[in-house]
């Protein structure tokens, strides 16, 4: 499991570096942001994940993958924190 987490963090670094070198509004930006948002999701960094989905929608408001992911990730974030709260409250 730890190796997988390290791979994901490395992917995040690569996506971030690639995004820094792309001109604003470049079409491949959407792909990198979508991939980075999924990587953030896998390491349970929900806030950054949602931010990347929102950034994609600022570029292209009809990007359905980002729109669906943002809704799903927001729901999962709420459920995750609610379950964590219940666990610590009752146990």
CSV table of C-alpha atoms in Angstrom, one decimal:
chain,number,residue,atom,x,y,z
A,1,UNK,CA,0.0,0.0,0.0
A,2,UNK,CA,2.8,2.4,0.8
A,3,UNK,CA,4.4,1.9,-2.6
A,4,UNK,CA,1.1,2.8,-4.3
A,5,UNK,CA,0.8,6.0,-2.2
A,6,UNK,CA,4.4,7.0,-3.1
A,7,UNK,CA,3.6,6.4,-6.8
A,8,UNK,CA,0.5,8.6,-6.5
A,9,UNK,CA,2.5,11.4,-4.8
A,10,UNK,CA,5.1,11.2,-7.6
A,11,UNK,CA,2.3,11.4,-10.2
A,12,UNK,CA,1.0,14.5,-8.4
A,13,UNK,CA,4.4,16.1,-8.7
A,14,UNK,CA,4.6,15.3,-12.4
A,15,UNK,CA,1.2,16.7,-13.1
A,16,UNK,CA,1.9,19.8,-11.2
A,17,UNK,CA,5.2,20.4,-13.0
A,18,UNK,CA,3.6,19.8,-16.3
A,19,UNK,CA,0.8,22.3,-15.5
A,20,UNK,CA,3.3,24.9,-14.5
A,21,UNK,CA,4.9,24.8,-18.0
A,22,UNK,CA,1.8,24.9,-20.0
A,23,UNK,CA,0.4,28.2,-21.3
A,24,UNK,CA,-2.9,29.2,-19.8
A,25,UNK,CA,-5.9,27.7,-21.6
A,26,UNK,CA,-3.9,25.0,-23.4
A,27,UNK,CA,-6.2,22.0,-24.3
A,28,UNK,CA,-4.0,19.4,-22.5
A,29,UNK,CA,-4.5,21.4,-19.2
A,30,UNK,CA,-7.9,19.8,-18.8
A,31,UNK,CA,-6.5,16.3,-19.1
A,32,UNK,CA,-3.7,17.0,-16.5
A,33,UNK,CA,-6.1,18.6,-14.1
A,34,UNK,CA,-8.6,15.7,-14.4
A,35,UNK,CA,-5.8,13.2,-13.8
A,36,UNK,CA,-4.4,15.1,-10.9
A,37,UNK,CA,-7.8,15.4,-9.3
A,38,UNK,CA,-8.2,11.6,-9.5
A,39,UNK,CA,-4.8,11.2,-7.9
A,40,UNK,CA,-5.7,13.6,-5.1
A,41,UNK,CA,-8.9,11.6,-4.6
A,42,UNK,CA,-6.9,8.4,-4.2
A,43,UNK,CA,-4.8,9.9,-1.4
A,44,UNK,CA,-7.9,11.3,0.2
A,45,UNK,CA,-7.0,15.0,-0.4
A,46,UNK,CA,-10.6,15.9,-1.2
A,47,UNK,CA,-10.3,19.7,-1.1
A,48,UNK,CA,-7.5,19.8,-3.7
A,49,UNK,CA,-9.4,17.2,-5.8
A,50,UNK,CA,-12.5,19.4,-5.9
A,51,UNK,CA,-10.3,22.5,-6.6
A,52,UNK,CA,-8.9,20.8,-9.7
A,53,UNK,CA,-12.3,19.8,-10.9
A,54,UNK,CA,-13.5,23.4,-10.5
A,55,UNK,CA,-10.4,24.6,-12.4
A,56,UNK,CA,-11.3,22.4,-15.3
A,57,UNK,CA,-14.9,23.7,-15.3
A,58,UNK,CA,-13.6,27.3,-15.4
A,59,UNK,CA,-11.7,26.4,-18.6
A,60,UNK,CA,-14.6,24.3,-20.1
A,61,UNK,CA,-17.9,24.5,-18.4
A,62,UNK,CA,-19.2,21.6,-20.6
A,63,UNK,CA,-16.5,19.1,-19.4
A,64,UNK,CA,-18.8,16.4,-18.0
A,65,UNK,CA,-16.1,14.3,-16.5
A,66,UNK,CA,-15.0,17.1,-14.2
A,67,UNK,CA,-18.5,18.1,-13.4
A,68,UNK,CA,-19.5,14.6,-12.4
A,69,UNK,CA,-16.3,14.0,-10.4
A,70,UNK,CA,-16.8,17.2,-8.5
A,71,UNK,CA,-20.3,16.3,-7.4
A,72,UNK,CA,-19.2,12.7,-6.5
A,73,UNK,CA,-16.1,14.0,-4.6
A,74,UNK,CA,-18.1,16.5,-2.7
A,75,UNK,CA,-20.6,13.8,-1.6
A,76,UNK,CA,-17.8,11.5,-0.7
A,77,UNK,CA,-16.0,14.2,1.3
A,78,UNK,CA,-19.2,15.0,3.3
A,79,UNK,CA,-19.8,11.3,3.9
A,80,UNK,CA,-16.1,10.7,4.9
A,81,UNK,CA,-16.1,13.5,7.4
A,82,UNK,CA,-19.5,12.6,8.8
A,83,UNK,CA,-18.5,8.9,9.3
A,84,UNK,CA,-15.2,10.0,10.9
A,85,UNK,CA,-17.1,12.3,13.3
A,86,UNK,CA,-19.5,9.5,14.2
A,87,UNK,CA,-16.7,7.0,14.7
A,88,UNK,CA,-14.8,9.3,17.1
A,89,UNK,CA,-18.0,10.4,18.8
A,90,UNK,CA,-19.2,6.9,19.6
A,91,UNK,CA,-15.9,5.0,20.1
